[in-house]
């Protein structure tokens, strides 16, 4: 058995072990296997019985809620556990972190030493890893997996320009939240081109920055699900108004459909996802519901 | 069009959150990433962070909003 200090080292160990045994391991395989196993578990639960299947890894204490679910039925004698020995063996894995069993070696990760959550129950820590292991950890702000530098660097020392190169909108939102939208705009020399209201009548602005000598336009929006928190998204420089900028955000398939605010079909926006009737001839200019 | 294993319209890369329909709804994905589904009853579209939306019966398309990347000079779907 190999005891690793964290899931990162454990996974690295698995990759190394797999590489020396001639099998490639990557996240796509893990994802595919996970979905297959999930389907097996789902059907087992539906038929109220446990079936035999082999996990390529055990999630350790991260799966404790599943055992709590089964225990409820077993302990209240609503369902008879058909395989108590195997079940208890599997349940004992909850005392550990990730476990990768092979024929002649088993790689186990140590438990995290700290887990920090925000009030909404998402991983969050502003002063270190939200999930801390003995020698490293995973950094989250409000459930968003961000880099160590973003958490560890004091807000006043974070360079606002990093939001321009950050491709992930959630990470960008957390950087803006940490630095503060006013300081971001001030430091980046933002010039307001147009002001208006977004689809839920919150104030938004079309702003222009000069980055490395070139003009770049962005729209500054309030996140509809996180009160008072702005985020910034790039828009084409052709945009002259807030309305142009909001329109430019529509997915290609939706943008192709002509707008008719009287007879057009309703559509919906949840976060960064738009949903519209497939065969709509016309759509309204803004979503009927935005959350 | 390929049928997806999960009834999900989009998944967050750094949060693990998902825009999710009931598991009874089949979701299909086109080569360009646009997803489609059909429902004969009103169904909830849920997400860990955003408010739930009730989708009326019908055939639907869905896709992510886009943003313009000034550095690569092209539009791209918003990644979250």
Short mmCIF file of C-alpha atoms in Angstrom, two decimals:
data_model
loop_
_atom_site.label_atom_id
_atom_site.label_comp_id
_atom_site.label_asym_id
_atom_site.label_seq_id
_atom_site.Cartn_x
_atom_site.Cartn_y
_atom_site.Cartn_z
CA UNK A 1 0.00 0.00 0.00
CA UNK A 2 1.18 3.50 -0.83
CA UNK A 3 -0.11 6.31 1.37
CA UNK A 4 -0.12 9.65 -0.45
CA UNK A 5 -0.38 13.07 1.11
CA UNK A 6 -3.24 14.26 -1.07
CA UNK A 7 -5.47 13.25 -4.00
CA UNK A 8 -3.08 15.10 -6.30
CA UNK A 9 -0.18 12.87 -5.31
CA UNK A 10 -2.43 9.82 -5.31
CA UNK A 11 -3.61 10.55 -8.82
CA UNK A 12 -0.03 11.19 -9.92
CA UNK A 13 0.85 7.85 -8.39
CA UNK A 14 -1.95 6.16 -10.29
CA UNK A 15 -0.78 7.72 -13.55
CA UNK A 16 2.76 6.58 -12.84
CA UNK A 17 1.64 3.09 -11.89
CA UNK A 18 -0.58 2.89 -14.95
CA UNK A 19 2.20 4.18 -17.19
CA UNK A 20 4.60 1.54 -15.99
CA UNK A 21 1.95 -1.10 -16.50
CA UNK A 22 1.32 0.08 -20.04
CA UNK A 23 -2.12 1.70 -19.71
CA UNK A 24 -2.81 5.35 -20.32
CA UNK A 25 -4.96 7.18 -17.81
CA UNK A 26 -6.59 10.49 -18.46
CA UNK A 27 -9.51 12.49 -17.32
CA UNK A 28 -11.66 11.45 -20.26
CA UNK A 29 -11.45 7.81 -19.20
CA UNK A 30 -12.17 8.71 -15.61
CA UNK A 31 -15.19 10.75 -16.67
CA UNK A 32 -16.52 7.99 -18.92
CA UNK A 33 -16.04 5.35 -16.24
CA UNK A 34 -17.70 7.57 -13.66
CA UNK A 35 -20.81 7.97 -15.82
CA UNK A 36 -20.97 4.22 -16.45
CA UNK A 37 -20.71 3.47 -12.75
CA UNK A 38 -23.28 6.15 -11.96
CA UNK A 39 -25.74 4.48 -14.30
CA UNK A 40 -25.14 1.15 -12.57
CA UNK A 41 -25.69 2.69 -9.15
CA UNK A 42 -28.83 4.46 -10.31
CA UNK A 43 -30.44 1.28 -11.59
CA UNK A 44 -29.43 -0.57 -8.42
CA UNK A 45 -31.11 2.06 -6.26
CA UNK A 46 -34.22 2.05 -8.43
CA UNK A 47 -34.67 -1.68 -7.97
CA UNK A 48 -33.80 -1.46 -4.25
CA UNK A 49 -30.97 -3.94 -4.41
CA UNK A 50 -27.22 -3.85 -4.53
CA UNK A 51 -25.59 -5.37 -7.57
CA UNK A 52 -22.05 -6.54 -8.03
CA UNK A 53 -19.80 -4.15 -9.86
CA UNK A 54 -16.18 -3.21 -9.60
CA UNK A 55 -15.15 0.38 -8.94
CA UNK A 56 -11.93 1.52 -10.56
CA UNK A 57 -11.38 3.66 -7.48
CA UNK A 58 -13.12 4.45 -4.20
CA UNK A 59 -14.05 7.99 -3.27
CA UNK A 60 -13.50 7.34 0.43
CA UNK A 61 -15.18 9.82 2.75
CA UNK A 62 -16.44 11.83 -0.22
CA UNK A 63 -19.01 9.05 -0.71
CA UNK A 64 -20.14 9.00 2.92
CA UNK A 65 -23.51 10.48 1.98
CA UNK A 66 -24.28 7.45 -0.19
CA UNK A 67 -23.69 5.11 2.73
CA UNK A 68 -25.84 7.31 4.94
CA UNK A 69 -28.58 6.94 2.32
CA UNK A 70 -28.34 3.14 2.26
CA UNK A 71 -27.95 2.94 6.04
CA UNK A 72 -31.26 4.71 6.48
CA UNK A 73 -33.08 1.88 4.69
CA UNK A 74 -31.02 -0.90 6.26
CA UNK A 75 -31.17 0.46 9.83
CA UNK A 76 -34.91 0.98 9.65
CA UNK A 77 -35.32 -2.52 8.24
CA UNK A 78 -37.05 -1.17 5.16
CA UNK A 79 -34.62 -3.08 2.97
CA UNK A 80 -32.57 -6.16 3.82
CA UNK A 81 -28.91 -5.70 3.04
CA UNK A 82 -28.16 -8.61 0.70
CA UNK A 83 -24.38 -8.28 0.99
CA UNK A 84 -23.59 -7.00 4.51
CA UNK A 85 -19.98 -8.17 4.50
CA UNK A 86 -19.10 -6.50 1.21
CA UNK A 87 -21.16 -3.44 2.11
CA UNK A 88 -19.37 -2.94 5.42
CA UNK A 89 -15.99 -3.40 3.76
CA UNK A 90 -16.86 -0.75 1.23
CA UNK A 91 -18.31 1.50 3.93
CA UNK A 92 -15.05 1.35 5.87
CA UNK A 93 -13.42 3.22 2.97
CA UNK A 94 -15.18 6.33 4.34
CA UNK A 95 -12.42 6.57 6.92
CA UNK A 96 -9.99 7.46 4.14
CA UNK A 97 -9.73 9.78 1.16
CA UNK A 98 -9.40 8.62 -2.47
CA UNK A 99 -8.37 4.98 -2.87
CA UNK A 100 -7.05 3.35 -6.03
CA UNK A 101 -6.86 -0.45 -5.64
CA UNK A 102 -4.87 -2.57 -8.07
CA UNK A 103 -4.01 -6.25 -8.07
CA UNK A 104 -0.74 -5.90 -6.21
CA UNK A 105 -0.69 -2.33 -4.98
CA UNK A 106 -3.14 0.10 -3.43
CA UNK A 107 -2.70 3.86 -3.51
CA UNK A 108 -4.48 5.78 -0.77
CA UNK A 109 -4.70 9.50 -0.18
CA UNK A 110 -4.69 10.94 3.30
CA UNK A 111 -7.76 12.79 4.51
CA UNK A 112 -7.90 16.56 4.22
CA UNK A 113 -6.99 18.32 7.43
CA UNK A 114 -9.40 21.24 6.87
CA UNK A 115 -12.46 21.93 4.75
CA UNK A 116 -13.87 25.47 4.66
CA UNK A 117 -17.30 26.33 3.29
CA UNK A 118 -19.15 29.60 2.81
CA UNK A 119 -22.67 30.21 4.10
CA UNK A 120 -24.14 28.67 0.97
CA UNK A 121 -22.19 25.46 1.59
CA UNK A 122 -19.70 25.94 -1.25
CA UNK A 123 -15.94 25.46 -0.73
CA UNK A 124 -14.52 28.84 0.18
CA UNK A 125 -11.51 30.26 2.00
CA UNK A 126 -9.95 33.69 1.59
CA UNK A 127 -6.76 32.94 3.50
CA UNK A 128 -5.60 29.57 2.18
CA UNK A 129 -6.81 26.32 0.67
CA UNK A 130 -10.53 25.65 1.14
CA UNK A 131 -9.68 21.94 1.14
CA UNK A 132 -6.34 21.58 2.87
CA UNK A 133 -4.18 18.46 2.92
CA UNK A 134 -1.02 17.93 4.91
CA UNK A 135 1.26 19.44 2.29
CA UNK A 136 -1.00 21.17 -0.23
CA UNK A 137 -4.62 21.94 -0.93
CA UNK A 138 -7.26 23.16 -3.32
CA UNK A 139 -8.17 26.81 -3.50
CA UNK A 140 -11.79 27.90 -3.86
CA UNK A 141 -13.61 31.19 -3.62
CA UNK A 142 -17.39 30.78 -3.34
CA UNK A 143 -17.27 27.33 -4.91
CA UNK A 144 -15.01 28.41 -7.78
CA UNK A 145 -11.70 26.59 -8.08
CA UNK A 146 -9.20 29.43 -8.46
CA UNK A 147 -5.42 29.58 -8.45
CA UNK A 148 -3.39 29.77 -5.26
CA UNK A 149 -2.09 33.22 -6.25
CA UNK A 150 -5.59 34.69 -6.42
CA UNK A 151 -6.38 33.57 -2.88
CA UNK A 152 -2.99 34.26 -1.33
CA UNK A 153 -2.36 37.67 -2.89
CA UNK A 154 -3.95 40.54 -0.95
CA UNK A 155 -6.68 42.31 -2.93
CA UNK A 156 -4.73 45.56 -3.11
CA UNK A 157 -1.76 43.77 -4.65
CA UNK A 158 -3.71 41.78 -7.27
CA UNK A 159 -3.18 43.19 -10.75
CA UNK A 160 -6.66 43.96 -12.19
CA UNK A 161 -5.29 43.25 -15.67
CA UNK A 162 -5.37 39.52 -14.94
CA UNK A 163 -9.13 39.54 -15.51
CA UNK A 164 -8.53 40.41 -19.16
CA UNK A 165 -6.54 37.26 -19.82
CA UNK A 166 -8.58 34.95 -17.56
CA UNK A 167 -10.80 32.86 -19.86
CA UNK A 168 -13.13 31.45 -17.24
CA UNK A 169 -16.08 33.72 -16.41
CA UNK A 170 -16.57 32.33 -12.90
CA UNK A 171 -12.91 32.87 -12.03
CA UNK A 172 -13.12 36.38 -13.49
CA UNK A 173 -16.17 37.07 -11.34
CA UNK A 174 -14.31 36.04 -8.20
CA UNK A 175 -11.31 38.19 -9.10
CA UNK A 176 -13.60 41.19 -9.64
CA UNK A 177 -15.38 40.41 -6.38
CA UNK A 178 -12.07 40.31 -4.52
CA UNK A 179 -10.52 43.39 -6.10
CA UNK A 180 -13.73 45.44 -6.31
CA UNK A 181 -15.30 46.61 -9.56
CA UNK A 182 -14.49 50.27 -8.99
CA UNK A 183 -10.80 49.61 -8.49
CA UNK A 184 -10.76 47.32 -11.53
CA UNK A 185 -12.26 50.03 -13.73
CA UNK A 186 -10.06 52.73 -12.25
CA UNK A 187 -6.82 50.75 -12.58
CA UNK A 188 -7.63 49.67 -16.11
CA UNK A 189 -8.53 53.22 -17.13
CA UNK A 190 -12.06 52.29 -18.13
CA UNK A 191 -13.98 54.84 -20.18
CA UNK A 192 -17.77 54.53 -20.10
CA UNK A 193 -19.17 54.45 -23.65
CA UNK A 194 -22.83 53.87 -22.76
CA UNK A 195 -24.93 53.21 -19.69
CA UNK A 196 -28.25 51.42 -19.52
CA UNK A 197 -30.20 48.58 -18.01
CA UNK A 198 -29.72 44.88 -18.56
CA UNK A 199 -32.49 42.32 -19.11
CA UNK A 200 -33.56 42.46 -15.45
CA UNK A 201 -33.33 46.25 -15.28
CA UNK A 202 -30.07 46.29 -13.34
CA UNK A 203 -27.59 48.99 -14.31
CA UNK A 204 -24.90 47.98 -16.76
CA UNK A 205 -22.26 49.79 -18.77
CA UNK A 206 -20.42 49.43 -22.03
CA UNK A 207 -16.84 50.31 -21.17
CA UNK A 208 -13.73 50.80 -23.24
CA UNK A 209 -10.20 49.96 -22.17
CA UNK A 210 -6.91 50.67 -23.84
CA UNK A 211 -4.81 47.55 -23.54
CA UNK A 212 -1.32 47.48 -24.99
CA UNK A 213 -2.24 50.40 -27.20
CA UNK A 214 -5.39 48.78 -28.56
CA UNK A 215 -9.03 49.60 -27.82
CA UNK A 216 -11.03 46.79 -26.23
CA UNK A 217 -14.69 46.99 -25.30
CA UNK A 218 -16.34 45.16 -22.42
CA UNK A 219 -19.77 45.03 -20.86
CA UNK A 220 -20.02 45.43 -17.10
CA UNK A 221 -22.99 43.51 -15.72
CA UNK A 222 -24.39 42.64 -12.32
CA UNK A 223 -24.54 38.91 -11.78
CA UNK A 224 -28.28 38.14 -11.50
CA UNK A 225 -27.72 35.38 -8.95
CA UNK A 226 -25.08 37.03 -6.76
CA UNK A 227 -26.44 40.30 -5.41
CA UNK A 228 -24.27 43.32 -6.13
CA UNK A 229 -21.44 41.37 -7.75
CA UNK A 230 -20.35 42.56 -11.17
CA UNK A 231 -18.66 40.66 -13.91
CA UNK A 232 -17.02 41.82 -17.10
CA UNK A 233 -17.28 40.20 -20.52
CA UNK A 234 -15.58 41.17 -23.75
CA UNK A 235 -17.78 42.39 -26.58
CA UNK A 236 -16.89 43.25 -30.20
CA UNK A 237 -15.53 46.74 -30.72
CA UNK A 238 -18.38 47.40 -33.18
CA UNK A 239 -20.76 47.68 -30.19
CA UNK A 240 -21.76 51.30 -29.63
CA UNK A 241 -24.49 50.86 -27.03
CA UNK A 242 -25.43 48.66 -24.11
CA UNK A 243 -28.16 47.20 -26.31
CA UNK A 244 -25.59 46.22 -28.97
CA UNK A 245 -23.41 44.65 -26.31
CA UNK A 246 -26.24 42.64 -24.74
CA UNK A 247 -27.29 41.44 -28.18
CA UNK A 248 -23.75 40.35 -29.02
CA UNK A 249 -23.82 37.93 -26.07
CA UNK A 250 -26.60 35.81 -27.57
CA UNK A 251 -25.61 32.36 -28.80
CA UNK A 252 -25.27 32.05 -32.57
CA UNK A 253 -28.44 29.96 -32.97
CA UNK A 254 -30.55 32.47 -31.03
CA UNK A 255 -28.97 35.49 -32.70
CA UNK A 256 -30.03 34.18 -36.14
CA UNK A 257 -33.74 34.36 -35.23
CA UNK A 258 -35.37 37.72 -36.03
CA UNK A 259 -36.68 39.72 -33.07
CA UNK A 260 -40.34 40.59 -32.66
CA UNK A 261 -41.31 41.82 -29.22
CA UNK A 262 -45.04 41.50 -29.98
CA UNK A 263 -45.37 38.07 -31.55
CA UNK A 264 -41.94 36.55 -30.89
CA UNK A 265 -41.49 33.41 -28.83
CA UNK A 266 -40.39 33.56 -25.20
CA UNK A 267 -36.89 32.40 -24.33
CA UNK A 268 -35.00 31.86 -21.10
CA UNK A 269 -31.57 32.59 -19.66
CA UNK A 270 -30.13 30.81 -16.64
CA UNK A 271 -26.64 32.09 -15.89
CA UNK A 272 -24.65 31.65 -19.07
CA UNK A 273 -27.15 29.32 -20.77
CA UNK A 274 -29.95 30.41 -23.12
CA UNK A 275 -32.92 28.19 -23.99
CA UNK A 276 -35.25 29.01 -26.88
CA UNK A 277 -37.99 27.23 -28.87
CA UNK A 278 -36.27 25.18 -31.56
CA UNK A 279 -38.42 26.21 -34.50
CA UNK A 280 -39.23 29.76 -33.48
CA UNK A 281 -39.69 32.14 -36.45
CA UNK A 282 -39.30 35.17 -34.19
CA UNK A 283 -38.17 35.65 -30.62
CA UNK A 284 -38.51 38.46 -28.14
CA UNK A 285 -35.53 40.76 -27.71
CA UNK A 286 -34.86 39.70 -24.14
CA UNK A 287 -35.52 36.59 -22.05
CA UNK A 288 -38.87 36.25 -20.34
CA UNK A 289 -37.03 34.84 -17.31
CA UNK A 290 -33.39 35.42 -16.35
CA UNK A 291 -31.91 33.93 -13.20
CA UNK B 1 -26.61 14.86 -33.00
CA UNK B 2 -25.52 12.59 -30.22
CA UNK B 3 -27.55 11.71 -27.15
CA UNK B 4 -25.86 12.75 -23.92
CA UNK B 5 -25.56 10.45 -20.94
CA UNK B 6 -26.88 13.12 -18.62
CA UNK B 7 -29.74 15.58 -18.97
CA UNK B 8 -27.48 18.58 -18.72
CA UNK B 9 -27.45 21.73 -20.86
CA UNK B 10 -24.05 22.96 -19.66
CA UNK B 11 -21.50 22.12 -16.99
CA UNK B 12 -19.20 24.45 -15.07
CA UNK B 13 -15.51 23.72 -15.49
CA UNK B 14 -14.35 25.15 -12.18
CA UNK B 15 -17.41 24.62 -10.03
CA UNK B 16 -18.81 21.24 -11.03
CA UNK B 17 -22.22 22.93 -11.17
CA UNK B 18 -24.61 22.11 -14.00
CA UNK B 19 -27.69 23.46 -15.75
CA UNK B 20 -29.74 20.33 -15.31
CA UNK B 21 -33.10 19.02 -16.56
CA UNK B 22 -34.96 16.06 -15.04
CA UNK B 23 -33.21 12.80 -15.86
CA UNK B 24 -36.25 11.65 -17.83
CA UNK B 25 -35.51 14.28 -20.50
CA UNK B 26 -33.18 13.22 -23.33
CA UNK B 27 -30.66 15.88 -24.31
CA UNK B 28 -28.87 15.79 -27.66
CA UNK B 29 -25.77 17.69 -28.71
CA UNK B 30 -24.90 18.94 -32.19
CA UNK B 31 -21.35 19.22 -33.54
CA UNK B 32 -21.33 22.95 -32.79
CA UNK B 33 -22.14 22.30 -29.14
CA UNK B 34 -25.77 23.44 -29.32
CA UNK B 35 -28.01 21.13 -27.28
CA UNK B 36 -31.63 20.18 -27.93
CA UNK B 37 -34.40 18.58 -25.93
CA UNK B 38 -38.12 17.97 -26.14
CA UNK B 39 -40.64 17.92 -23.31
CA UNK B 40 -44.36 17.19 -23.26
CA UNK B 41 -44.82 18.65 -19.78
CA UNK B 42 -43.51 21.69 -17.95
CA UNK B 43 -40.11 20.84 -16.45
CA UNK B 44 -37.66 22.58 -14.12
CA UNK B 45 -34.25 23.73 -15.27
CA UNK B 46 -32.08 23.80 -12.15
CA UNK B 47 -28.62 25.00 -11.20
CA UNK B 48 -26.77 25.07 -7.90
CA UNK B 49 -26.28 28.83 -8.01
CA UNK B 50 -29.02 30.23 -10.24
CA UNK B 51 -32.77 30.30 -9.68
CA UNK B 52 -34.90 27.51 -11.10
CA UNK B 53 -36.73 28.14 -14.37
CA UNK B 54 -39.87 26.26 -15.43
CA UNK B 55 -39.71 25.36 -19.12
CA UNK B 56 -43.13 24.89 -20.78
CA UNK B 57 -43.80 21.90 -23.08
CA UNK B 58 -42.11 22.12 -26.47
CA UNK B 59 -38.98 21.48 -28.54
CA UNK B 60 -36.02 23.56 -27.46
CA UNK B 61 -32.49 24.51 -28.39
CA UNK B 62 -29.96 25.77 -25.91
CA UNK B 63 -26.46 27.13 -25.95
CA UNK B 64 -24.08 29.23 -23.91
CA UNK B 65 -23.87 32.99 -24.20
CA UNK B 66 -20.81 34.21 -26.06
CA UNK B 67 -18.16 36.78 -25.27
CA UNK B 68 -15.53 38.37 -27.45
CA UNK B 69 -11.89 37.54 -26.74
CA UNK B 70 -9.94 40.63 -27.73
CA UNK B 71 -6.63 38.81 -27.55
CA UNK B 72 -7.56 35.98 -29.94
CA UNK B 73 -9.92 38.37 -31.78
CA UNK B 74 -12.78 35.90 -31.92
CA UNK B 75 -16.06 35.19 -30.15
CA UNK B 76 -16.17 32.20 -27.85
CA UNK B 77 -18.72 30.55 -25.63
CA UNK B 78 -18.49 31.75 -22.05
CA UNK B 79 -16.65 29.24 -19.92
CA UNK B 80 -17.65 29.01 -16.29
#
